[in-house]
């Protein structure tokens, strides 16, 4: 029987993040003994993430989390969107990787990996800022030594240029319905914003309701792969639906309600 597996993921971890909000998350995760995947930005230059003064003990803090069973992923390089491309799984313009030459992407990934290594952190897991990447990103990841990418929009994992693309179909906390593999994505620093405060409540609900289905990245990454061509076709259909069909259905729904 297919068992539901849920991976909890936190993005935008960097020395200038809102530590109070992330510590709120850690307190909850500890309560339910959950070990998440956390995306660390090697050299964050994103002004939106310059929330606090750089914490001098940041890298020691990350190493302690890794020792406790947290899986560290490299989340981009500088978190700066210098390309005006969408990438292959999002319709949002702006990317740190998609649309840039292969050699440039390799250079970014190598520099980011070197920074993590200099702090004693080794990882073979990657996910891109804004979920934005292209085929050159996948090729570059393979060359630089990564094995996993947590940004795919397919129902099942698939292999592409030696990289295992793992399902991450939502940009937030998914509704757990059918037996499947889900990635719940959280940005703790956003919880201070009134329109985003509900995301903390969604984390609480997820942990209270589905903690028995939440697994470590190690277990999540061992899921079986589907056929690459079939999964990529389903991925393209999903992206098209989210970008073009779903918005029209939502408009139609509210139009009917008003009648």
CSV table of N, CA, C and O in Angstrom, one decimal, residues 182-252:
chain,number,residue,atom,x,y,z
A,182,UNK,N,4.3,14.8,-0.3
A,182,UNK,CA,4.0,16.2,-0.2
A,182,UNK,C,5.3,16.9,0.4
A,182,UNK,O,5.9,16.4,1.3
A,183,UNK,N,5.5,18.1,-0.1
A,183,UNK,CA,6.5,19.0,0.5
A,183,UNK,C,5.8,20.3,1.0
A,183,UNK,O,5.2,21.0,0.2
A,184,UNK,N,5.9,20.5,2.3
A,184,UNK,CA,5.3,21.7,2.9
A,184,UNK,C,6.3,22.7,3.1
A,184,UNK,O,7.3,22.5,3.8
A,185,UNK,N,6.2,23.9,2.4
A,185,UNK,CA,7.2,24.9,2.4
A,185,UNK,C,6.8,26.1,3.3
A,185,UNK,O,5.7,26.6,3.2
A,186,UNK,N,7.8,26.5,4.1
A,186,UNK,CA,7.5,27.6,5.1
A,186,UNK,C,8.6,28.7,5.0
A,186,UNK,O,9.8,28.3,4.8
A,187,UNK,N,8.2,29.9,5.2
A,187,UNK,CA,9.2,31.0,5.3
A,187,UNK,C,8.9,31.7,6.6
A,187,UNK,O,8.0,32.6,6.7
A,188,UNK,N,9.6,31.3,7.6
A,188,UNK,CA,9.3,31.8,9.0
A,188,UNK,C,9.4,33.3,9.1
A,188,UNK,O,8.6,33.9,9.9
A,189,UNK,N,10.3,34.0,8.4
A,189,UNK,CA,10.4,35.4,8.6
A,189,UNK,C,9.2,36.2,8.1
A,189,UNK,O,9.0,37.3,8.5
A,190,UNK,N,8.3,35.5,7.3
A,190,UNK,CA,7.1,36.2,6.8
A,190,UNK,C,5.9,36.2,7.8
A,190,UNK,O,4.9,36.8,7.6
A,191,UNK,N,6.1,35.4,8.9
A,191,UNK,CA,5.0,35.2,9.9
A,191,UNK,C,4.7,36.5,10.6
A,191,UNK,O,3.6,36.6,11.2
A,192,UNK,N,5.5,37.5,10.6
A,192,UNK,CA,5.2,38.8,11.2
A,192,UNK,C,4.3,39.7,10.4
A,192,UNK,O,3.7,40.6,10.9
A,193,UNK,N,4.1,39.3,9.1
A,193,UNK,CA,3.2,40.0,8.2
A,193,UNK,C,1.8,39.6,8.4
A,193,UNK,O,1.5,38.3,8.4
A,194,UNK,N,0.8,40.5,8.6
A,194,UNK,CA,-0.6,40.1,8.9
A,194,UNK,C,-1.1,39.1,7.9
A,194,UNK,O,-1.8,38.1,8.3
A,195,UNK,N,-0.9,39.3,6.7
A,195,UNK,CA,-1.4,38.4,5.7
A,195,UNK,C,-0.7,37.0,5.6
A,195,UNK,O,-1.2,36.1,5.0
A,196,UNK,N,0.4,36.9,6.3
A,196,UNK,CA,1.2,35.6,6.3
A,196,UNK,C,1.2,34.9,7.6
A,196,UNK,O,1.7,33.8,7.8
A,197,UNK,N,0.6,35.6,8.6
A,197,UNK,CA,0.6,35.0,10.0
A,197,UNK,C,-0.1,33.6,10.1
A,197,UNK,O,0.3,32.8,10.9
A,198,UNK,N,-1.0,33.4,9.2
A,198,UNK,CA,-1.8,32.2,9.1
A,198,UNK,C,-0.9,31.0,8.8
A,198,UNK,O,-1.2,29.8,9.1
A,199,UNK,N,0.3,31.3,8.2
A,199,UNK,CA,1.2,30.2,7.8
A,199,UNK,C,1.7,29.5,9.0
A,199,UNK,O,2.0,28.3,9.0
A,200,UNK,N,1.9,30.2,10.1
A,200,UNK,CA,2.3,29.6,11.4
A,200,UNK,C,1.3,28.6,11.9
A,200,UNK,O,1.5,27.5,12.3
A,201,UNK,N,0.0,29.1,11.8
A,201,UNK,CA,-1.1,28.2,12.2
A,201,UNK,C,-1.2,27.0,11.4
A,201,UNK,O,-1.6,25.9,11.9
A,202,UNK,N,-0.9,27.1,10.1
A,202,UNK,CA,-0.9,26.0,9.2
A,202,UNK,C,0.2,25.0,9.6
A,202,UNK,O,0.0,23.8,9.4
A,203,UNK,N,1.3,25.5,10.0
A,203,UNK,CA,2.4,24.6,10.5
A,203,UNK,C,1.9,23.8,11.7
A,203,UNK,O,2.1,22.6,11.8
A,204,UNK,N,1.3,24.6,12.7
A,204,UNK,CA,0.8,23.9,13.9
A,204,UNK,C,-0.2,22.8,13.5
A,204,UNK,O,-0.2,21.7,14.0
A,205,UNK,N,-1.2,23.2,12.6
A,205,UNK,CA,-2.2,22.2,12.2
A,205,UNK,C,-1.6,21.0,11.5
A,205,UNK,O,-2.0,19.8,11.8
A,206,UNK,N,-0.6,21.2,10.7
A,206,UNK,CA,0.1,20.1,10.0
A,206,UNK,C,0.8,19.2,11.0
A,206,UNK,O,0.6,17.9,10.9
A,207,UNK,N,1.5,19.7,11.9
A,207,UNK,CA,2.2,18.9,12.9
A,207,UNK,C,1.2,18.2,13.9
A,207,UNK,O,1.4,17.0,14.2
A,208,UNK,N,0.1,18.8,14.2
A,208,UNK,CA,-0.9,18.2,15.1
A,208,UNK,C,-1.7,17.1,14.4
A,208,UNK,O,-2.0,16.1,15.0
A,209,UNK,N,-1.9,17.3,13.1
A,209,UNK,CA,-2.8,16.4,12.4
A,209,UNK,C,-2.1,15.3,11.7
A,209,UNK,O,-2.6,14.1,11.6
A,210,UNK,N,-0.9,15.6,11.2
A,210,UNK,CA,-0.2,14.6,10.3
A,210,UNK,C,1.2,14.3,10.7
A,210,UNK,O,2.0,13.9,9.9
A,211,UNK,N,1.6,14.5,12.0
A,211,UNK,CA,3.0,14.3,12.4
A,211,UNK,C,3.4,12.8,12.1
A,211,UNK,O,4.6,12.6,11.9
A,212,UNK,N,2.5,11.9,12.1
A,212,UNK,CA,2.9,10.5,11.9
A,212,UNK,C,3.2,10.2,10.4
A,212,UNK,O,3.8,9.2,10.1
A,213,UNK,N,2.9,11.2,9.5
A,213,UNK,CA,3.2,11.1,8.1
A,213,UNK,C,4.5,11.9,7.7
A,213,UNK,O,5.0,11.7,6.6
A,214,UNK,N,5.0,12.7,8.6
A,214,UNK,CA,6.1,13.6,8.3
A,214,UNK,C,7.4,12.8,8.5
A,214,UNK,O,7.6,12.1,9.5
A,215,UNK,N,8.2,12.8,7.5
A,215,UNK,CA,9.5,12.0,7.5
A,215,UNK,C,10.7,12.9,7.3
A,215,UNK,O,10.6,14.1,6.9
A,216,UNK,N,11.8,12.4,7.5
A,216,UNK,CA,13.1,13.1,7.3
A,216,UNK,C,13.4,13.2,5.8
A,216,UNK,O,12.8,12.4,5.0
A,217,UNK,N,14.3,14.0,5.4
A,217,UNK,CA,14.6,14.1,4.0
A,217,UNK,C,15.2,12.8,3.5
A,217,UNK,O,15.0,12.4,2.4
A,218,UNK,N,16.0,12.1,4.4
A,218,UNK,CA,16.6,10.9,4.0
A,218,UNK,C,15.5,9.9,3.5
A,218,UNK,O,15.7,9.2,2.5
A,219,UNK,N,14.4,9.8,4.3
A,219,UNK,CA,13.3,8.8,3.9
A,219,UNK,C,12.6,9.4,2.7
A,219,UNK,O,12.2,8.6,1.8
A,220,UNK,N,12.3,10.7,2.7
A,220,UNK,CA,11.5,11.3,1.6
A,220,UNK,C,12.3,11.1,0.3
A,220,UNK,O,11.7,10.8,-0.8
A,221,UNK,N,13.6,11.2,0.3
A,221,UNK,CA,14.4,11.2,-0.9
A,221,UNK,C,14.5,9.8,-1.5
A,221,UNK,O,14.9,9.6,-2.7
A,222,UNK,N,14.1,8.7,-0.7
A,222,UNK,CA,14.2,7.4,-1.2
A,222,UNK,C,12.9,6.9,-2.0
A,222,UNK,O,12.8,5.8,-2.4
A,223,UNK,N,12.0,7.8,-2.2
A,223,UNK,CA,10.8,7.5,-3.0
A,223,UNK,C,11.1,7.0,-4.4
A,223,UNK,O,12.1,7.4,-5.0
A,224,UNK,N,10.3,6.2,-4.9
A,224,UNK,CA,10.5,5.6,-6.3
A,224,UNK,C,10.4,6.7,-7.3
A,224,UNK,O,9.5,7.6,-7.2
A,225,UNK,N,11.1,6.6,-8.4
A,225,UNK,CA,11.0,7.5,-9.5
A,225,UNK,C,10.0,7.0,-10.5
A,225,UNK,O,9.9,5.8,-10.8
A,226,UNK,N,9.3,8.0,-11.1
A,226,UNK,CA,8.5,7.7,-12.3
A,226,UNK,C,9.2,7.9,-13.6
A,226,UNK,O,10.4,8.3,-13.5
A,227,UNK,N,8.6,7.6,-14.7
A,227,UNK,CA,9.2,7.8,-16.0
A,227,UNK,C,9.5,9.2,-16.2
A,227,UNK,O,8.6,10.1,-16.0
A,228,UNK,N,10.7,9.6,-16.6
A,228,UNK,CA,11.0,11.0,-16.7
A,228,UNK,C,10.2,11.7,-17.7
A,228,UNK,O,9.7,12.8,-17.4
A,229,UNK,N,9.9,11.2,-18.9
A,229,UNK,CA,9.2,11.8,-19.9
A,229,UNK,C,7.7,12.0,-19.4
A,229,UNK,O,7.1,13.1,-19.6
A,230,UNK,N,7.2,11.0,-18.8
A,230,UNK,CA,5.8,11.1,-18.3
A,230,UNK,C,5.6,12.1,-17.2
A,230,UNK,O,4.7,12.9,-17.2
A,231,UNK,N,6.6,12.1,-16.3
A,231,UNK,CA,6.5,13.0,-15.1
A,231,UNK,C,6.7,14.5,-15.6
A,231,UNK,O,6.1,15.4,-15.1
A,232,UNK,N,7.6,14.7,-16.6
A,232,UNK,CA,7.9,16.0,-17.1
A,232,UNK,C,6.7,16.5,-17.8
A,232,UNK,O,6.3,17.7,-17.8
A,233,UNK,N,5.9,15.7,-18.5
A,233,UNK,CA,4.7,16.1,-19.2
A,233,UNK,C,3.7,16.5,-18.2
A,233,UNK,O,3.0,17.5,-18.3
A,234,UNK,N,3.5,15.7,-17.1
A,234,UNK,CA,2.5,16.0,-16.1
A,234,UNK,C,2.9,17.3,-15.4
A,234,UNK,O,2.1,18.1,-15.0
A,235,UNK,N,4.2,17.5,-15.2
A,235,UNK,CA,4.7,18.7,-14.6
A,235,UNK,C,4.4,20.0,-15.4
A,235,UNK,O,3.9,21.0,-14.9
A,236,UNK,N,4.5,19.9,-16.7
A,236,UNK,CA,4.2,21.0,-17.6
A,236,UNK,C,2.7,21.2,-17.6
A,236,UNK,O,2.3,22.4,-17.6
A,237,UNK,N,1.9,20.2,-17.5
A,237,UNK,CA,0.4,20.3,-17.5
A,237,UNK,C,0.0,21.0,-16.2
A,237,UNK,O,-0.8,21.9,-16.1
A,238,UNK,N,0.7,20.6,-15.1
A,238,UNK,CA,0.4,21.2,-13.8
A,238,UNK,C,0.7,22.7,-13.8
A,238,UNK,O,0.0,23.6,-13.3
A,239,UNK,N,1.9,23.1,-14.3
A,239,UNK,CA,2.3,24.5,-14.3
A,239,UNK,C,1.4,25.3,-15.2
A,239,UNK,O,1.0,26.4,-14.8
A,240,UNK,N,1.0,24.8,-16.3
A,240,UNK,CA,0.0,25.5,-17.2
A,240,UNK,C,-1.3,25.6,-16.5
A,240,UNK,O,-1.9,26.7,-16.6
A,241,UNK,N,-1.8,24.6,-15.8
A,241,UNK,CA,-3.1,24.7,-15.1
A,241,UNK,C,-3.0,25.8,-14.0
A,241,UNK,O,-3.9,26.6,-13.9
A,242,UNK,N,-1.9,25.8,-13.2
A,242,UNK,CA,-1.8,26.8,-12.1
A,242,UNK,C,-1.7,28.2,-12.7
A,242,UNK,O,-2.2,29.1,-12.0
A,243,UNK,N,-1.1,28.4,-13.8
A,243,UNK,CA,-0.8,29.7,-14.3
A,243,UNK,C,-2.0,30.3,-15.1
A,243,UNK,O,-2.3,31.5,-15.1
A,244,UNK,N,-2.7,29.4,-15.8
A,244,UNK,CA,-3.7,29.9,-16.8
A,244,UNK,C,-5.2,29.4,-16.5
A,244,UNK,O,-6.1,30.2,-16.6
A,245,UNK,N,-5.3,28.2,-16.2
A,245,UNK,CA,-6.7,27.6,-16.0
A,245,UNK,C,-7.3,27.9,-14.6
A,245,UNK,O,-8.4,28.3,-14.5
A,246,UNK,N,-6.5,27.6,-13.6
A,246,UNK,CA,-7.0,27.8,-12.2
A,246,UNK,C,-7.4,29.2,-12.0
A,246,UNK,O,-8.5,29.4,-11.4
A,247,UNK,N,-6.7,30.3,-12.4
A,247,UNK,CA,-7.2,31.6,-12.1
A,247,UNK,C,-8.5,31.9,-12.8
A,247,UNK,O,-9.3,32.6,-12.2
A,248,UNK,N,-8.7,31.4,-14.0
A,248,UNK,CA,-10.0,31.6,-14.7
A,248,UNK,C,-11.2,30.9,-13.9
A,248,UNK,O,-12.3,31.4,-13.8
A,249,UNK,N,-10.9,29.7,-13.4
A,249,UNK,CA,-11.9,28.9,-12.6
A,249,UNK,C,-12.2,29.7,-11.4
A,249,UNK,O,-13.4,29.7,-11.0
A,250,UNK,N,-11.2,30.3,-10.7
A,250,UNK,CA,-11.5,31.0,-9.5
A,250,UNK,C,-12.4,32.2,-9.8
A,250,UNK,O,-13.3,32.5,-9.1
A,251,UNK,N,-12.1,32.9,-10.9
A,251,UNK,CA,-12.9,34.1,-11.3
A,251,UNK,C,-14.3,33.7,-11.6
A,251,UNK,O,-15.3,34.3,-11.2
A,252,UNK,N,-14.5,32.5,-12.3
A,252,UNK,CA,-15.8,32.0,-12.6
A,252,UNK,C,-16.5,31.7,-11.3
A,252,UNK,O,-17.7,31.9,-11.2
